[in-house]
Amino acid sequence: MNYPSRLIEEAVAEISRLPGIGKKTALRLALHLLKRDEEQTRSLSDALVKMRTQTTYCSRCHNIADDVVCNICANNKRDQTTICVVVDTRDVLAIESTNQYRGLYHVLGGIISPLEGIGPSDLEIDSLMSRIGSQEGDEAVQEVILALSPTMEGDTTAFYLQKKLKATGIKISTIARGIPIGGDLEYADEITLGRSIVSRVAYD
């Protein structure tokens, strides 16, 4: 493609590096930004730079944060006795959007994957164990929820964590797995359907 400007070409090249954005979409975005007021484009640029340079990670749960401790960990109204273990911030956002969970989180930063050279020492597992052991009294952790994707790597990570956590004596649970609401049984895979039967609950 012949671009009318080298600057447009450079902008398209950078924007198209983002996941899910091809050259055509990048060009539309670049032309859109070009038409906007310079101040609006500058605001976008400043916001992106601040996000990249000023965003940090919570010292307790390793979630993305603006300060040393994230808003969730700093909220005394959250249930301090329950920790939900997830892979990354996207999982935290997904669970928070349900408005059904009021406990704390712990972000592992990945899952055990020997093929990719990722082992337990590469994840925030030791910090989870230290966190559980350091809390006492009314704020002592009573339950750890393993909210990991039902993949081979996710199950491997969950199994490893279960073995580590078993010695603490606290309750270990996992998120339910089954048929999604609105889904048809005939389209469900065998593993999901099987787990739905095994993990059946009382009909209220």
PDB file of N, CA, C and O in Angstrom, residues 138-174:
ATOM      1  N   ASP A 138      -8.825 -12.865  62.953  1.00  0.00           N
ATOM      2  CA  ASP A 138     -10.038 -12.771  62.139  1.00  0.00           C
ATOM      3  C   ASP A 138      -9.742 -12.662  60.647  1.00  0.00           C
ATOM      4  O   ASP A 138     -10.609 -12.941  59.821  1.00  0.00           O
ATOM      5  N   GLU A 139      -8.523 -12.232  60.293  1.00  0.00           N
ATOM      6  CA  GLU A 139      -8.180 -12.053  58.887  1.00  0.00           C
ATOM      7  C   GLU A 139      -7.403 -13.245  58.323  1.00  0.00           C
ATOM      8  O   GLU A 139      -6.925 -13.198  57.187  1.00  0.00           O
ATOM      9  N   ALA A 140      -7.298 -14.308  59.104  1.00  0.00           N
ATOM     10  CA  ALA A 140      -6.595 -15.499  58.627  1.00  0.00           C
ATOM     11  C   ALA A 140      -7.360 -16.114  57.458  1.00  0.00           C
ATOM     12  O   ALA A 140      -8.594 -16.181  57.473  1.00  0.00           O
ATOM     13  N   VAL A 141      -6.644 -16.551  56.448  1.00  0.00           N
ATOM     14  CA  VAL A 141      -7.274 -17.141  55.269  1.00  0.00           C
ATOM     15  C   VAL A 141      -7.911 -18.482  55.632  1.00  0.00           C
ATOM     16  O   VAL A 141      -7.276 -19.345  56.217  1.00  0.00           O
ATOM     17  N   GLN A 142      -9.177 -18.623  55.278  1.00  0.00           N
ATOM     18  CA  GLN A 142      -9.907 -19.854  55.562  1.00  0.00           C
ATOM     19  C   GLN A 142     -10.197 -20.670  54.308  1.00  0.00           C
ATOM     20  O   GLN A 142     -10.420 -21.872  54.369  1.00  0.00           O
ATOM     21  N   GLU A 143     -10.199 -19.992  53.155  1.00  0.00           N
ATOM     22  CA  GLU A 143     -10.497 -20.702  51.904  1.00  0.00           C
ATOM     23  C   GLU A 143      -9.704 -20.109  50.744  1.00  0.00           C
ATOM     24  O   GLU A 143      -9.553 -18.897  50.641  1.00  0.00           O
ATOM     25  N   VAL A 144      -9.208 -20.991  49.895  1.00  0.00           N
ATOM     26  CA  VAL A 144      -8.549 -20.582  48.651  1.00  0.00           C
ATOM     27  C   VAL A 144      -9.341 -21.174  47.495  1.00  0.00           C
ATOM     28  O   VAL A 144      -9.564 -22.385  47.439  1.00  0.00           O
ATOM     29  N   ILE A 145      -9.789 -20.306  46.602  1.00  0.00           N
ATOM     30  CA  ILE A 145     -10.540 -20.742  45.422  1.00  0.00           C
ATOM     31  C   ILE A 145      -9.593 -20.782  44.230  1.00  0.00           C
ATOM     32  O   ILE A 145      -8.962 -19.780  43.900  1.00  0.00           O
ATOM     33  N   LEU A 146      -9.500 -21.919  43.583  1.00  0.00           N
ATOM     34  CA  LEU A 146      -8.646 -22.051  42.402  1.00  0.00           C
ATOM     35  C   LEU A 146      -9.497 -21.776  41.157  1.00  0.00           C
ATOM     36  O   LEU A 146     -10.264 -22.631  40.711  1.00  0.00           O
ATOM     37  N   ALA A 147      -9.383 -20.564  40.624  1.00  0.00           N
ATOM     38  CA  ALA A 147     -10.175 -20.158  39.463  1.00  0.00           C
ATOM     39  C   ALA A 147      -9.282 -20.166  38.221  1.00  0.00           C
ATOM     40  O   ALA A 147      -8.934 -19.118  37.675  1.00  0.00           O
ATOM     41  N   LEU A 148      -8.901 -21.358  37.805  1.00  0.00           N
ATOM     42  CA  LEU A 148      -8.007 -21.521  36.663  1.00  0.00           C
ATOM     43  C   LEU A 148      -8.760 -22.164  35.498  1.00  0.00           C
ATOM     44  O   LEU A 148      -9.677 -22.954  35.709  1.00  0.00           O
ATOM     45  N   SER A 149      -8.368 -21.824  34.291  1.00  0.00           N
ATOM     46  CA  SER A 149      -9.041 -22.355  33.112  1.00  0.00           C
ATOM     47  C   SER A 149      -8.910 -23.872  33.051  1.00  0.00           C
ATOM     48  O   SER A 149      -7.867 -24.428  33.408  1.00  0.00           O
ATOM     49  N   PRO A 150      -9.972 -24.568  32.593  1.00  0.00           N
ATOM     50  CA  PRO A 150      -9.961 -26.041  32.537  1.00  0.00           C
ATOM     51  C   PRO A 150      -9.172 -26.592  31.355  1.00  0.00           C
ATOM     52  O   PRO A 150      -9.699 -27.313  30.514  1.00  0.00           O
ATOM     53  N   THR A 151      -7.900 -26.234  31.287  1.00  0.00           N
ATOM     54  CA  THR A 151      -7.007 -26.746  30.257  1.00  0.00           C
ATOM     55  C   THR A 151      -6.011 -27.699  30.918  1.00  0.00           C
ATOM     56  O   THR A 151      -5.955 -27.798  32.152  1.00  0.00           O
ATOM     57  N   MET A 152      -5.209 -28.371  30.124  1.00  0.00           N
ATOM     58  CA  MET A 152      -4.212 -29.272  30.691  1.00  0.00           C
ATOM     59  C   MET A 152      -3.247 -28.505  31.586  1.00  0.00           C
ATOM     60  O   MET A 152      -2.918 -28.951  32.698  1.00  0.00           O
ATOM     61  N   GLU A 153      -2.811 -27.325  31.118  1.00  0.00           N
ATOM     62  CA  GLU A 153      -1.891 -26.510  31.914  1.00  0.00           C
ATOM     63  C   GLU A 153      -2.574 -25.980  33.178  1.00  0.00           C
ATOM     64  O   GLU A 153      -1.984 -25.934  34.254  1.00  0.00           O
ATOM     65  N   GLY A 154      -3.849 -25.570  33.016  1.00  0.00           N
ATOM     66  CA  GLY A 154      -4.596 -25.066  34.162  1.00  0.00           C
ATOM     67  C   GLY A 154      -4.808 -26.126  35.218  1.00  0.00           C
ATOM     68  O   GLY A 154      -4.660 -25.874  36.418  1.00  0.00           O
ATOM     69  N   ASP A 155      -5.144 -27.341  34.770  1.00  0.00           N
ATOM     70  CA  ASP A 155      -5.345 -28.455  35.701  1.00  0.00           C
ATOM     71  C   ASP A 155      -4.028 -28.844  36.374  1.00  0.00           C
ATOM     72  O   ASP A 155      -4.002 -29.207  37.557  1.00  0.00           O
ATOM     73  N   THR A 156      -2.932 -28.790  35.634  1.00  0.00           N
ATOM     74  CA  THR A 156      -1.619 -29.100  36.204  1.00  0.00           C
ATOM     75  C   THR A 156      -1.264 -28.097  37.296  1.00  0.00           C
ATOM     76  O   THR A 156      -0.778 -28.470  38.377  1.00  0.00           O
ATOM     77  N   THR A 157      -1.529 -26.836  37.023  1.00  0.00           N
ATOM     78  CA  THR A 157      -1.252 -25.779  37.999  1.00  0.00           C
ATOM     79  C   THR A 157      -2.133 -25.947  39.229  1.00  0.00           C
ATOM     80  O   THR A 157      -1.667 -25.813  40.364  1.00  0.00           O
ATOM     81  N   ALA A 158      -3.410 -26.245  39.009  1.00  0.00           N
ATOM     82  CA  ALA A 158      -4.345 -26.435  40.119  1.00  0.00           C
ATOM     83  C   ALA A 158      -3.929 -27.619  40.989  1.00  0.00           C
ATOM     84  O   ALA A 158      -3.994 -27.558  42.224  1.00  0.00           O
ATOM     85  N   PHE A 159      -3.493 -28.696  40.343  1.00  0.00           N
ATOM     86  CA  PHE A 159      -3.049 -29.886  41.086  1.00  0.00           C
ATOM     87  C   PHE A 159      -1.825 -29.560  41.932  1.00  0.00           C
ATOM     88  O   PHE A 159      -1.730 -29.977  43.100  1.00  0.00           O
ATOM     89  N   TYR A 160      -0.890 -28.817  41.360  1.00  0.00           N
ATOM     90  CA  TYR A 160       0.315 -28.444  42.100  1.00  0.00           C
ATOM     91  C   TYR A 160      -0.039 -27.568  43.301  1.00  0.00           C
ATOM     92  O   TYR A 160       0.468 -27.784  44.409  1.00  0.00           O
ATOM     93  N   LEU A 161      -0.921 -26.611  43.079  1.00  0.00           N
ATOM     94  CA  LEU A 161      -1.333 -25.720  44.168  1.00  0.00           C
ATOM     95  C   LEU A 161      -2.076 -26.484  45.259  1.00  0.00           C
ATOM     96  O   LEU A 161      -1.885 -26.221  46.449  1.00  0.00           O
ATOM     97  N   GLN A 162      -2.909 -27.428  44.837  1.00  0.00           N
ATOM     98  CA  GLN A 162      -3.666 -28.208  45.817  1.00  0.00           C
ATOM     99  C   GLN A 162      -2.730 -28.990  46.733  1.00  0.00           C
ATOM    100  O   GLN A 162      -2.940 -29.077  47.940  1.00  0.00           O
ATOM    101  N   LYS A 163      -1.662 -29.534  46.159  1.00  0.00           N
ATOM    102  CA  LYS A 163      -0.689 -30.275  46.969  1.00  0.00           C
ATOM    103  C   LYS A 163       0.048 -29.354  47.932  1.00  0.00           C
ATOM    104  O   LYS A 163       0.302 -29.709  49.084  1.00  0.00           O
ATOM    105  N   LYS A 164       0.384 -28.144  47.462  1.00  0.00           N
ATOM    106  CA  LYS A 164       1.080 -27.180  48.316  1.00  0.00           C
ATOM    107  C   LYS A 164       0.182 -26.678  49.445  1.00  0.00           C
ATOM    108  O   LYS A 164       0.623 -26.513  50.581  1.00  0.00           O
ATOM    109  N   LEU A 165      -1.076 -26.439  49.109  1.00  0.00           N
ATOM    110  CA  LEU A 165      -2.003 -25.840  50.071  1.00  0.00           C
ATOM    111  C   LEU A 165      -2.573 -26.846  51.068  1.00  0.00           C
ATOM    112  O   LEU A 165      -3.033 -26.462  52.143  1.00  0.00           O
ATOM    113  N   LYS A 166      -2.545 -28.102  50.706  1.00  0.00           N
ATOM    114  CA  LYS A 166      -3.146 -29.130  51.556  1.00  0.00           C
ATOM    115  C   LYS A 166      -2.532 -29.134  52.955  1.00  0.00           C
ATOM    116  O   LYS A 166      -3.222 -29.350  53.959  1.00  0.00           O
ATOM    117  N   ALA A 167      -1.240 -28.872  53.027  1.00  0.00           N
ATOM    118  CA  ALA A 167      -0.551 -28.895  54.322  1.00  0.00           C
ATOM    119  C   ALA A 167      -0.996 -27.763  55.238  1.00  0.00           C
ATOM    120  O   ALA A 167      -0.804 -27.833  56.458  1.00  0.00           O
ATOM    121  N   THR A 168      -1.584 -26.710  54.692  1.00  0.00           N
ATOM    122  CA  THR A 168      -2.010 -25.578  55.520  1.00  0.00           C
ATOM    123  C   THR A 168      -3.292 -25.874  56.283  1.00  0.00           C
ATOM    124  O   THR A 168      -3.606 -25.204  57.257  1.00  0.00           O
ATOM    125  N   GLY A 169      -4.063 -26.853  55.802  1.00  0.00           N
ATOM    126  CA  GLY A 169      -5.308 -27.208  56.475  1.00  0.00           C
ATOM    127  C   GLY A 169      -6.490 -26.322  56.127  1.00  0.00           C
ATOM    128  O   GLY A 169      -7.589 -26.533  56.644  1.00  0.00           O
ATOM    129  N   ILE A 170      -6.287 -25.333  55.252  1.00  0.00           N
ATOM    130  CA  ILE A 170      -7.401 -24.458  54.881  1.00  0.00           C
ATOM    131  C   ILE A 170      -8.243 -25.115  53.793  1.00  0.00           C
ATOM    132  O   ILE A 170      -7.796 -26.043  53.111  1.00  0.00           O
ATOM    133  N   LYS A 171      -9.456 -24.619  53.627  1.00  0.00           N
ATOM    134  CA  LYS A 171     -10.364 -25.162  52.622  1.00  0.00           C
ATOM    135  C   LYS A 171      -9.870 -24.795  51.224  1.00  0.00           C
ATOM    136  O   LYS A 171      -9.514 -23.652  50.963  1.00  0.00           O
ATOM    137  N   ILE A 172      -9.861 -25.773  50.332  1.00  0.00           N
ATOM    138  CA  ILE A 172      -9.451 -25.548  48.943  1.00  0.00           C
ATOM    139  C   ILE A 172     -10.643 -25.882  48.046  1.00  0.00           C
ATOM    140  O   ILE A 172     -11.182 -26.983  48.115  1.00  0.00           O
ATOM    141  N   SER A 173     -11.054 -24.935  47.234  1.00  0.00           N
ATOM    142  CA  SER A 173     -12.182 -25.170  46.335  1.00  0.00           C
ATOM    143  C   SER A 173     -11.804 -24.730  44.926  1.00  0.00           C
ATOM    144  O   SER A 173     -10.783 -24.077  44.717  1.00  0.00           O
ATOM    145  N   THR A 174     -12.632 -25.095  43.964  1.00  0.00           N
ATOM    146  CA  THR A 174     -12.409 -24.679  42.584  1.00  0.00           C
ATOM    147  C   THR A 174     -13.725 -24.198  42.005  1.00  0.00           C
ATOM    148  O   THR A 174     -14.803 -24.554  42.517  1.00  0.00           O
TER     149      THR A 174
END
